[in-house]
C-alpha angles and dihedrals in degrees: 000000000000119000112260096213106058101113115212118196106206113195123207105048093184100073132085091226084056096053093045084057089041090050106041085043096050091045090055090059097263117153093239111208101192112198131187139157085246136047100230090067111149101220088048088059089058127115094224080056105107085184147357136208144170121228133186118277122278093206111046094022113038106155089055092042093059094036078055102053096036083056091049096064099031089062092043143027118253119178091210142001114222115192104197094189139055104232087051092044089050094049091049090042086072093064103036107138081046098056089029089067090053106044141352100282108183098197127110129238118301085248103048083047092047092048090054102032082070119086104208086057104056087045084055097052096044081055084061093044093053092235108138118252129175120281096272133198127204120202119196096160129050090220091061093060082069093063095023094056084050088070101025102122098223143244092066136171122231108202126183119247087235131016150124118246127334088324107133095014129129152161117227107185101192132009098278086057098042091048101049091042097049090054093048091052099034081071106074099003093047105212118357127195129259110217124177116265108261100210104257082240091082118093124238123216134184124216114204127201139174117206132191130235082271095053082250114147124254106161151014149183144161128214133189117214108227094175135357135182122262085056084232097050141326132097126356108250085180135033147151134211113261135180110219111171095199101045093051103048087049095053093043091050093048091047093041087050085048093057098233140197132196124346127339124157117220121216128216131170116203111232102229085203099063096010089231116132116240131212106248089172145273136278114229101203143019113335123234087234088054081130096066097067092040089062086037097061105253091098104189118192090049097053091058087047080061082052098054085043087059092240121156115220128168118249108282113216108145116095130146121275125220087041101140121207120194141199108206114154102087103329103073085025087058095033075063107049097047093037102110080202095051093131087063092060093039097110095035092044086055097047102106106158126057132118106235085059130090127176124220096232124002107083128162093220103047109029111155103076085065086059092053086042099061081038101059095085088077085068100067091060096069105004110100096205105046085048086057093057093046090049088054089049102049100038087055090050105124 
């Protein structure tokens, strides 16, 4: 039995990957300290929450966020210190021997995160590899976009350097378009990449692992994405465990030749032209579809609470297949509204209770954190950094 008393502080309250941790760590009798940077935070309104607390913003207060963190566990003892978002991973990273003395802090290196957290470089690597990736172009100077835009074979997809999500990302389909879209991006994403379209037939998958201090493997899972929302790209608001052999043997080896440490999802799109998967990127950090593994059976957070107890466990790779995970408030209820094909999905879309299916956030058990959930709008109405994160979104809505 796990020790009742190890305590675990999880970062970045708002997000559903925060409240799965939150949830599979509470209901193995771990003490759950929940932080964000504002009070109506989902994962700190769970049951399986033992505290929650409001820190200063990593985003638009850096220095107090780490003083406060650094405070935190100096004043008490937490087993481990679990960052659920980039941006928060990459700022402790900085300080990594400083927190590391204090807690268990499964991150690697700033570096390593940085070199990884940057697009063109991991496309640059899997070339190496010899993992396919899409044609790519790579702009360092303005006056090539004129040339480059006359042999593009549109439509094409711009996609920030680095970047969360589909913020930043956008689909020109002929030179006016390109052209008008790189600037507005180049902007505050300075120079983005140009990638080929993949036909939106082809399906898109995640493989999930989890790596020790020494890059040796702990963990791994494969999921396949069935909706998202956009509706042209973004996060997966359905999807369904998967094994793919290939996938995940490519995304082992590019993350094993990285030197990796922790959790990172990797992220392929099958061609439907040439059926190959493709390397899309990788994920640096905890997935939003975190939940999936958990019901599935590679329950992640817990097994790097094994790691801060010092526990030893073979690489657990076996989960049931066919196990679906769904986003439904407001995710799949927003992939159908905007689907021009809705009436395809409407069966499947209505179809609430079976037993292979799980759902991110509603839970009858624990239903709280769904209120909060439909409430946390209200926060970005007087919360500075939530409206932050809301201006970087809509003025990258393209």
């Amino acid at each position: 039995m796990v020790n009742t008393f190890s305590d675990v502080f999880v970062t970045d309250g708002h997000w559903r990957k925060t409240l799965a941790a939150v949830r599979t760590l509470g209901q193995n009798r771990i003490r759950v300290t929940v932080g964000e940077s504002t009070l109506l935070s989902m994962s700190g309104f769970s049951r399986y929450c033992h505290t929650r607390t409001v820190y200063p913003s990593p985003r638009l207060s850096p220095d107090k966020f780490l003083e406060f963190i650094h405070d935190l566990l100096t004043k008490k003892s937490f087993r481990m210190l679990l960052p659920m978002e980039e941006d928060t991973a990459y700022l402790l990273s900085g300080h990594l021997n400083t927190f590391s003395q204090l807690t268990y802090l499964p991150i690697p290196p700033k570096d390593k995160l940085a070199r990884v957290r940057n697009k063109a470089n991991v496309i640059h690597i899997a070339e190496q590899l010899g993992i396919p990736v899409p044609q790519t172009w790579h702009i360092q100077d303005l006056s090539q976009l004129d040339d480059l835009a006359d042999m593009l074979p549109y439509p094409v997809v711009i996609k920030p350097q680095i970047s969360s999500g589909a913020v930043g990302v956008a689909y020109p389909k002929n030179q006016r378009e390109l052209k008008e879209t790189y600037q507005t991006i180049h902007q505050q994403f300075p120079f983005p990449m140009i990638q080929e379209f993949i036909p939106r037939e082809g399906s898109g998958y995640g493989a999930s692992f989890l790596f020790d201090e020494q890059s040796s493997l702990k963990a791994g899972f494969v999921h396949k994405r069935l909706r998202e929302y956009p509706v042209t790209g973004g996060a997966s608001t359905l999807r369904v465990s998967i094994r793919h052999d290939d996938i995940y043997d490519m995304a082992r080896t590019l993350l094993e030749k990285i030197g990796w440490v922790g959790v990172a999802m990797v992220e392929f799109k099958v061609d439907p032209r040439d059926g190959s998967p493709k390397l899309m990127e990788i994920n640096p950090r905890f997935w939003g579809s975190l939940s999936l593994a958990i019901h599935a059976g590679v329950n992640f957070p817990l097994l790097l609470h094994k790691m801060a107890m010092g526990e030893h466990f073979e690489p657990v790779e076996k989960y049931r297949p066919g196990i679906a995970c769904r986003w439904l408030i407001p995710g799949d209820l927003l992939h159908f509204i905007f689907n021009p094909n809705r009436s395809r999905i409407m069966n499947d879309f209505f179809r609430f209770n079976t037993s292979d299916t799980f759902y991110d956030i509603l839970s009858v058990s624990d239903p709280i954190p769904a209120i909060v959930k439909i409430l946390s709008p209200i926060t970005f109405l007087y919360d500075a950094d939530m409206k932050a994160r809301l201006k970087t979104r809509h003025n990258l809505k393209l």
